[in-house]
Amino acid sequence: MSGVAGSAQGVATTIAIIGGGFSGALTAVGLLRGARASTLRVVLIDNGPGFGRGLAYRTAHPELLLNVPAGNMSAFPDRPGDFVEYLERLDARLNAGSFVPRTVYGDYLEHTLAQAERMCPDVLTRYRGQAVALHLEQEPRRYRIEFEDGQILHAQRVVLATGHFAPDVPQCFSSDVAHRILQPWDFDAIDALNPAAPVAVMGMGHTGIDTLLRLVRLSSERKVFMFSRRGLVPHTHRPNPRLPVKVGYPERFASLPPTIRAYAKSLRDCVAQRVARGEDWRDALNELRPHTSTLWRSLPPAERARFLRTLLPYWDIHRHRLAPVIGQRLQYLLKAGHVERIAGAVRNAHEEDGMLHVALGTRPFGAIRPLTVSAVINCTGPNYDLAKVCSPLLSQLFHARQIRRDTLRLGLDVDDRYRVIDANGHPADNLFYVGPMLRAMYWEAIAVPELRQHAAALADQLVQDLASAVRSGI
């Protein structure tokens, strides 16, 4: 494989997108929709089983539902009804308030990519492989992408569109028991667990609840312990939710000092007022959502750190809600005793007689709660620390000082044009990033409603850059 240098003499510019999940696929779609086919070649690179589905929508299990109603899941910011129209062609009973299986959304993303490919043929190349290194060559000026199998691709512009990375094994577990700590996406290992033996799920967010549903589907007799430091589980969406009302930037924040204390008090007061009027608290958060990035960027680093340290778990359970039927299923499992919810943290763990023995220090008083399980499934959340992610490519770029992590280790630093920032604080030459590690800069960057905007904005920018280069004869 090789790319060719772009020029004004009809030779196409190659844009390589490394990562074929939601962000990468939608960036490719935006390029196909906007660019002149004669000036562009797009190579979409992924090491997974399918393009467009990514990790989140790869599942084939219909009981795993989207946690956002269909009306807010269009792939396009400028066509908000696109996903609902797709669903209505499948089943007239589905509507904007439906919570549909994730596998259906994966089908929709594959359909969207294929449709854009048909409208702009011979531009997109899908390449399955593991990119392991990226180097900037000077003559001609282009990137060389090296793959695990020895193949090489050249491209004038590169978009890193890597998604979520598996969480680290927590330090509370020694290396002696690390083999008993499973990743939530290691389905083969989870499915191979003894169906009669108890299992512990560490973390009670969406990934933890997805894992719980998989475990009980495999064995209805299995006891599952779910634990986290505070023992909090997400709230649910209301049945038949309405789409958020678009409102301007809330004036109540304009005069406040940029502190978490001031912002949190203002939001609590707003929620209390709405509830007093008989309204739903969820609407206050829904209307704030488009402005959350502005609030995040207004906070000094110390205030951002304070939010992560003190309020993040409470924000997450209100902001990232469960589909109503999933919430009902969770409550049934808890009441029936199939699942036990514990607020606590691991003090120590050891292996004995083929089982893992875990000692939890429980809240609020620290009493030790022993658990005997076949495994602990680590659902503490994705790892975004560039020094620790299990990505050969990002590791190479990080150690080569071509990218840098943000101070809070939420992701990687980019500028306002999505160009990655190197270790010296300089924006890279034609190397971009789009994906959940944008949360370092924007906070709201892990869900479809925000990621689709970032993907569209980056694609539009690249299209404009290409058009400008052609006009300039570059």
C-alpha positions as semicolon CSV with decimal commas, in nm:
position;residue;x (nm);y (nm);z (nm)
1;M;0,000;0,000;0,000
2;S;0,117;0,354;-0,055
3;G;-0,033;0,698;-0,074
4;V;0,067;0,960;-0,327
5;A;0,161;1,321;-0,271
6;G;-0,122;1,565;-0,319
7;S;-0,098;1,842;-0,576
8;A;-0,310;2,072;-0,783
9;Q;-0,240;1,867;-1,094
10;G;-0,517;1,616;-1,030
11;V;-0,330;1,387;-0,794
12;A;-0,549;1,295;-0,500
13;T;-0,463;1,369;-0,138
14;T;-0,478;1,068;0,090
15;I;-0,640;1,105;0,432
16;A;-0,588;0,805;0,658
17;I;-0,832;0,756;0,944
18;I;-0,697;0,519;1,208
19;G;-0,996;0,376;1,389
20;G;-1,311;0,256;1,216
21;G;-1,563;0,291;1,499
22;F;-1,821;0,566;1,535
23;S;-1,584;0,865;1,527
24;G;-1,366;0,736;1,244
25;A;-1,657;0,614;1,031
26;L;-1,850;0,941;1,071
27;T;-1,541;1,144;0,984
28;A;-1,508;0,934;0,668
29;V;-1,875;0,989;0,589
30;G;-1,831;1,364;0,632
31;L;-1,536;1,362;0,393
32;L;-1,729;1,160;0,135
33;R;-2,025;1,396;0,160
34;G;-1,820;1,711;0,125
35;A;-1,507;1,660;-0,081
36;R;-1,451;1,640;-0,456
37;A;-1,381;1,281;-0,543
38;S;-1,104;1,380;-0,786
39;T;-0,900;1,543;-0,508
40;L;-0,943;1,289;-0,229
41;R;-0,866;0,936;-0,125
42;V;-0,982;0,817;0,217
43;V;-0,838;0,509;0,385
44;L;-1,037;0,389;0,686
45;I;-0,823;0,162;0,904
46;D;-0,949;-0,071;1,174
47;N;-0,837;-0,391;1,340
48;G;-1,183;-0,501;1,449
49;P;-1,443;-0,726;1,288
50;G;-1,649;-0,453;1,122
51;F;-1,628;-0,091;1,009
52;G;-1,860;0,158;1,176
53;R;-1,968;-0,054;1,472
54;G;-1,669;0,003;1,699
55;L;-1,662;-0,147;2,046
56;A;-1,995;-0,007;2,165
57;Y;-2,215;-0,140;1,885
58;R;-2,037;-0,464;1,809
59;T;-2,259;-0,671;2,037
60;A;-2,516;-0,905;1,884
61;H;-2,723;-0,934;2,204
62;P;-3,061;-0,761;2,171
63;E;-3,101;-0,708;2,548
64;L;-2,823;-0,446;2,544
65;L;-2,996;-0,120;2,463
66;L;-2,886;0,231;2,376
67;N;-2,896;0,460;2,678
68;V;-3,008;0,756;2,465
69;P;-3,352;0,770;2,298
70;A;-3,351;0,722;1,922
71;G;-3,449;1,082;1,852
72;N;-3,110;1,202;1,970
73;M;-2,900;0,935;1,796
74;S;-2,880;1,055;1,437
75;A;-2,534;1,027;1,287
76;F;-2,569;1,380;1,148
77;P;-2,601;1,709;1,340
78;D;-2,779;1,864;1,039
79;R;-3,026;1,575;0,997
80;P;-3,159;1,502;1,347
81;G;-3,431;1,266;1,227
82;D;-3,208;1,038;1,022
83;F;-3,188;0,748;1,269
84;V;-3,561;0,760;1,347
85;E;-3,640;0,748;0,974
86;Y;-3,411;0,445;0,945
87;L;-3,594;0,276;1,235
88;E;-3,938;0,352;1,094
89;R;-3,844;0,168;0,778
90;L;-3,764;-0,134;0,995
91;D;-4,062;-0,116;1,230
92;A;-4,338;0,145;1,223
93;R;-4,385;0,107;1,601
94;L;-4,045;0,263;1,672
95;N;-4,024;0,636;1,730
96;A;-3,803;0,913;1,865
97;G;-3,858;0,798;2,224
98;S;-3,760;0,435;2,162
99;F;-3,456;0,275;2,326
100;V;-3,340;0,025;2,067
101;P;-3,078;-0,251;2,078
102;R;-2,721;-0,141;2,021
103;T;-2,681;-0,399;1,749
104;V;-2,950;-0,214;1,551
105;Y;-2,753;0,107;1,588
106;G;-2,444;-0,075;1,464
107;D;-2,644;-0,181;1,158
108;Y;-2,741;0,183;1,106
109;L;-2,379;0,300;1,118
110;E;-2,274;0,034;0,868
111;H;-2,564;0,140;0,645
112;T;-2,467;0,507;0,675
113;L;-2,106;0,438;0,577
114;A;-2,210;0,217;0,285
115;Q;-2,459;0,478;0,162
116;A;-2,194;0,752;0,162
117;E;-1,958;0,514;-0,018
118;R;-2,216;0,453;-0,291
119;M;-2,274;0,826;-0,337
120;C;-1,900;0,890;-0,377
121;P;-1,756;0,571;-0,529
122;D;-1,389;0,484;-0,562
123;V;-1,282;0,725;-0,286
124;L;-1,296;0,509;0,027
125;T;-1,065;0,216;0,094
126;R;-1,130;-0,003;0,397
127;Y;-0,811;-0,150;0,537
128;R;-0,810;-0,409;0,812
129;G;-0,491;-0,401;1,014
130;Q;-0,317;-0,291;1,333
131;A;-0,127;0,037;1,293
132;V;0,177;0,030;1,520
133;A;0,381;0,339;1,427
134;L;0,349;0,676;1,257
135;H;0,636;0,887;1,124
136;L;0,647;1,221;0,944
137;E;0,862;1,210;0,631
138;Q;0,999;1,532;0,484
139;E;1,057;1,462;0,113
140;P;0,781;1,447;0,008
141;R;0,611;1,573;0,323
142;R;0,376;1,298;0,428
143;Y;0,312;1,044;0,703
144;R;0,428;0,685;0,692
145;I;0,196;0,447;0,875
146;E;0,349;0,115;0,968
147;F;0,134;-0,191;1,033
148;E;0,185;-0,497;1,245
149;D;0,208;-0,719;0,937
150;G;0,484;-0,507;0,783
151;Q;0,266;-0,316;0,539
152;I;0,317;0,059;0,494
153;L;0,071;0,331;0,396
154;H;0,159;0,689;0,308
155;A;-0,089;0,971;0,367
156;Q;-0,074;1,350;0,363
157;R;-0,316;1,381;0,653
158;V;-0,387;1,141;0,937
159;V;-0,682;1,132;1,174
160;L;-0,643;0,934;1,494
161;A;-0,992;0,806;1,578
162;T;-0,912;0,555;1,847
163;G;-1,192;0,486;2,092
164;H;-1,209;0,342;2,441
165;F;-0,926;0,142;2,595
166;A;-0,965;-0,133;2,853
167;P;-0,919;-0,028;3,216
168;D;-0,596;-0,104;3,399
169;V;-0,591;-0,378;3,661
170;P;-0,637;-0,175;3,983
171;Q;-0,337;-0,155;4,212
172;C;-0,538;-0,319;4,491
173;F;-0,490;-0,651;4,310
174;S;-0,144;-0,807;4,319
175;S;0,018;-0,965;4,016
176;D;-0,054;-1,307;4,171
177;V;-0,428;-1,268;4,112
178;A;-0,421;-1,051;3,798
179;H;-0,537;-1,347;3,584
180;R;-0,862;-1,348;3,784
181;I;-0,935;-0,984;3,693
182;L;-1,120;-0,988;3,361
183;Q;-1,190;-0,709;3,116
184;P;-1,558;-0,637;3,045
185;W;-1,505;-0,682;2,669
186;D;-1,326;-1,015;2,700
187;F;-1,644;-1,203;2,618
188;D;-1,473;-1,538;2,566
189;A;-1,325;-1,533;2,917
190;I;-1,654;-1,417;3,074
191;D;-1,855;-1,680;2,891
192;A;-1,611;-1,950;3,004
193;L;-1,667;-1,880;3,375
194;N;-1,828;-2,151;3,586
195;P;-2,202;-2,073;3,560
196;A;-2,261;-2,197;3,915
197;A;-1,988;-1,988;4,080
198;P;-2,039;-1,630;4,206
199;V;-1,880;-1,342;4,018
200;A;-1,795;-0,988;4,128
201;V;-1,838;-0,684;3,905
202;M;-1,620;-0,392;4,003
203;G;-1,798;-0,075;3,894
204;M;-2,169;0,006;3,867
205;G;-2,180;0,229;3,561
206;H;-2,318;0,134;3,222
207;T;-2,037;-0,110;3,145
208;G;-2,090;-0,282;3,479
209;I;-2,462;-0,317;3,418
210;D;-2,403;-0,446;3,063
211;T;-2,170;-0,706;3,211
212;L;-2,426;-0,799;3,475
213;L;-2,691;-0,859;3,208
214;R;-2,452;-1,081;3,016
215;L;-2,371;-1,283;3,329
216;V;-2,734;-1,344;3,425
217;R;-2,827;-1,426;3,068
218;L;-2,561;-1,697;3,065
219;S;-2,671;-1,835;3,403
220;S;-2,987;-1,735;3,589
221;E;-2,863;-1,917;3,901
222;R;-2,534;-1,733;3,934
223;K;-2,492;-1,484;4,220
224;V;-2,335;-1,156;4,116
225;F;-2,183;-0,903;4,355
226;M;-2,159;-0,548;4,222
227;F;-1,946;-0,302;4,413
228;S;-1,800;0,046;4,384
229;R;-1,667;0,295;4,634
230;R;-2,000;0,471;4,678
231;G;-2,237;0,200;4,562
232;L;-2,416;0,434;4,321
233;V;-2,605;0,317;4,013
234;P;-2,726;0,537;3,726
235;H;-3,072;0,686;3,730
236;T;-3,309;0,595;3,447
237;H;-3,462;0,796;3,169
238;R;-3,831;0,859;3,212
239;P;-4,060;0,649;2,990
240;N;-4,127;0,815;2,654
241;P;-3,869;1,092;2,703
242;R;-3,900;1,411;2,506
243;L;-3,613;1,555;2,308
244;P;-3,415;1,830;2,483
245;V;-3,534;2,185;2,430
246;K;-3,263;2,401;2,279
247;V;-3,190;2,700;2,499
248;G;-2,914;2,957;2,500
249;Y;-2,626;2,968;2,743
250;P;-2,782;2,987;3,093
251;E;-2,746;3,343;3,219
252;R;-2,724;3,224;3,578
253;F;-2,370;3,099;3,510
254;A;-2,245;3,416;3,346
255;S;-2,191;3,609;3,668
256;L;-2,061;3,318;3,876
257;P;-1,698;3,261;3,968
258;P;-1,554;2,967;3,769
259;T;-1,565;2,717;4,054
260;I;-1,727;2,377;4,093
261;R;-1,893;2,492;4,415
262;A;-2,064;2,786;4,242
263;Y;-2,166;2,587;3,933
264;A;-2,298;2,291;4,135
265;K;-2,502;2,515;4,366
266;S;-2,654;2,696;4,070
267;L;-2,751;2,369;3,903
268;R;-2,901;2,231;4,226
269;D;-3,104;2,549;4,272
270;C;-3,230;2,528;3,915
271;V;-3,332;2,163;3,958
272;A;-3,510;2,240;4,287
273;Q;-3,706;2,522;4,124
274;R;-3,815;2,305;3,834
275;V;-3,918;2,018;4,059
276;A;-4,118;2,264;4,273
277;R;-4,307;2,363;3,958
278;G;-4,389;1,998;3,892
279;E;-4,132;1,957;3,616
280;D;-3,874;1,681;3,572
281;W;-3,516;1,725;3,697
282;R;-3,385;1,552;3,388
283;D;-3,486;1,847;3,171
284;A;-3,249;2,077;3,358
285;L;-2,955;1,851;3,275
286;N;-3,070;1,794;2,918
287;E;-3,086;2,168;2,849
288;L;-2,747;2,224;3,009
289;R;-2,580;1,951;2,802
290;P;-2,493;2,163;2,494
291;H;-2,323;2,415;2,722
292;T;-2,134;2,175;2,948
293;S;-1,819;2,200;2,736
294;T;-1,821;2,578;2,770
295;L;-1,849;2,547;3,148
296;W;-1,574;2,285;3,158
297;R;-1,336;2,501;2,955
298;S;-1,403;2,797;3,182
299;L;-1,278;2,606;3,488
300;P;-0,916;2,639;3,599
301;P;-0,724;2,309;3,619
302;A;-0,756;2,298;3,999
303;E;-1,134;2,324;3,976
304;R;-1,151;2,052;3,713
305;A;-0,947;1,830;3,943
306;R;-1,182;1,912;4,231
307;F;-1,480;1,808;4,020
308;L;-1,317;1,474;3,934
309;R;-1,228;1,415;4,298
310;T;-1,557;1,507;4,462
311;L;-1,854;1,526;4,225
312;L;-1,786;1,302;3,926
313;P;-1,972;0,990;4,054
314;Y;-2,283;1,198;4,131
315;W;-2,266;1,376;3,797
316;D;-2,234;1,047;3,611
317;I;-2,538;0,877;3,766
318;H;-2,759;1,175;3,678
319;R;-2,607;1,260;3,341
320;H;-2,557;0,908;3,198
321;R;-2,891;0,742;3,253
322;L;-3,021;0,392;3,182
323;A;-3,294;0,298;2,940
324;P;-3,616;0,251;3,146
325;V;-3,641;-0,122;3,075
326;I;-3,278;-0,175;3,180
327;G;-3,342;0,014;3,503
328;Q;-3,644;-0,206;3,572
329;R;-3,443;-0,519;3,500
330;L;-3,171;-0,408;3,741
331;Q;-3,421;-0,342;4,018
332;Y;-3,580;-0,685;3,967
333;L;-3,240;-0,857;3,992
334;L;-3,158;-0,667;4,310
335;K;-3,492;-0,743;4,475
336;A;-3,481;-1,109;4,373
337;G;-3,139;-1,147;4,531
338;H;-2,962;-1,248;4,211
339;V;-2,746;-0,938;4,250
340;E;-2,609;-0,774;4,561
341;R;-2,502;-0,413;4,554
342;I;-2,217;-0,313;4,785
343;A;-2,053;0,021;4,860
344;G;-1,691;-0,065;4,926
345;A;-1,334;-0,084;4,803
346;V;-1,092;-0,375;4,776
347;R;-0,852;-0,403;5,069
348;N;-0,680;-0,723;4,955
349;A;-0,735;-1,037;4,752
350;H;-0,580;-1,381;4,730
351;E;-0,640;-1,705;4,542
352;E;-0,720;-2,027;4,727
353;D;-0,887;-2,356;4,631
354;G;-0,949;-2,234;4,277
355;M;-1,142;-1,925;4,389
356;L;-1,059;-1,559;4,442
357;H;-1,108;-1,436;4,798
358;V;-1,166;-1,060;4,812
359;A;-1,185;-0,845;5,126
360;L;-1,394;-0,531;5,079
361;G;-1,375;-0,237;5,314
362;T;-1,739;-0,127;5,313
363;R;-1,887;0,217;5,358
364;P;-1,955;0,405;5,573
365;F;-1,758;0,253;5,862
366;G;-1,501;0,029;5,691
367;A;-1,624;-0,311;5,810
368;I;-1,465;-0,594;5,611
369;R;-1,698;-0,783;5,379
370;P;-1,544;-1,107;5,242
371;L;-1,639;-1,225;4,894
372;T;-1,551;-1,559;4,738
373;V;-1,584;-1,545;4,359
374;S;-1,453;-1,711;4,046
375;A;-1,342;-1,376;3,902
376;V;-1,369;-1,000;3,930
377;I;-1,472;-0,821;3,613
378;N;-1,312;-0,478;3,604
379;C;-1,576;-0,227;3,493
380;T;-1,417;0,080;3,647
381;G;-1,423;0,271;3,320
382;P;-1,201;0,311;3,014
383;N;-0,836;0,403;3,049
384;Y;-0,747;0,732;2,880
385;D;-0,397;0,774;3,021
386;L;-0,166;0,780;2,720
387;A;0,120;0,639;2,925
388;K;-0,082;0,325;2,999
389;V;-0,320;0,260;2,708
390;C;-0,285;-0,076;2,534
391;S;-0,231;0,076;2,189
392;P;0,102;0,021;2,010
393;L;0,041;0,327;1,794
394;L;-0,048;0,570;2,073
395;S;0,235;0,434;2,285
396;Q;0,482;0,496;2,002
397;L;0,352;0,849;1,946
398;F;0,354;0,927;2,317
399;H;0,709;0,805;2,375
400;A;0,823;0,982;2,057
401;R;0,676;1,300;2,211
402;Q;0,448;1,353;1,910
403;I;0,140;1,360;2,133
404;R;0,094;1,447;2,499
405;R;-0,161;1,371;2,766
406;D;-0,349;1,644;2,947
407;T;-0,258;1,723;3,306
408;L;-0,558;1,533;3,446
409;R;-0,492;1,228;3,226
410;L;-0,837;1,237;3,072
411;G;-0,710;1,208;2,716
412;L;-0,477;1,388;2,482
413;D;-0,424;1,756;2,415
414;V;-0,558;1,905;2,093
415;D;-0,607;2,259;1,968
416;D;-0,931;2,414;1,843
417;R;-0,875;2,258;1,500
418;Y;-0,840;1,905;1,643
419;R;-0,466;1,900;1,573
420;V;-0,279;1,700;1,834
421;I;-0,033;1,890;2,055
422;D;0,318;1,753;2,088
423;A;0,526;1,736;2,406
424;N;0,668;2,084;2,336
425;G;0,323;2,240;2,312
426;H;0,319;2,273;1,933
427;P;0,025;2,162;1,714
428;A;0,115;1,881;1,477
429;D;0,135;1,919;1,103
430;N;-0,175;1,751;0,959
431;L;-0,218;1,503;1,245
432;F;-0,563;1,518;1,406
433;Y;-0,764;1,342;1,672
434;V;-1,136;1,277;1,713
435;G;-1,289;1,047;1,971
436;P;-1,362;1,010;2,343
437;M;-1,021;1,139;2,453
438;L;-1,144;1,485;2,347
439;R;-1,303;1,489;2,692
440;A;-0,976;1,637;2,818
441;M;-1,065;1,957;2,634
442;Y;-1,443;1,942;2,593
443;W;-1,555;1,704;2,871
444;E;-1,869;1,611;2,676
445;A;-1,706;1,389;2,416
446;I;-1,796;1,027;2,485
447;A;-2,155;1,004;2,356
448;V;-2,308;1,018;2,009
449;P;-2,472;1,365;2,035
450;E;-2,131;1,525;2,095
451;L;-1,904;1,294;1,897
452;R;-2,112;1,339;1,580
453;Q;-2,056;1,715;1,606
454;H;-1,681;1,674;1,651
455;A;-1,659;1,428;1,360
456;A;-1,861;1,658;1,134
457;A;-1,657;1,963;1,234
458;L;-1,328;1,788;1,165
459;A;-1,450;1,654;0,829
460;D;-1,571;2,001;0,725
461;Q;-1,236;2,150;0,824
462;L;-1,043;1,890;0,623
463;V;-1,265;1,946;0,319
464;Q;-1,208;2,322;0,340
465;D;-0,833;2,269;0,379
466;L;-0,827;2,050;0,068
467;A;-1,024;2,304;-0,133
468;S;-0,792;2,582;-0,020
469;A;-0,486;2,377;-0,111
470;V;-0,623;2,312;-0,461
471;R;-0,699;2,682;-0,513
472;S;-0,349;2,772;-0,395
473;G;-0,184;2,514;-0,619
474;I;-0,028;2,332;-0,324
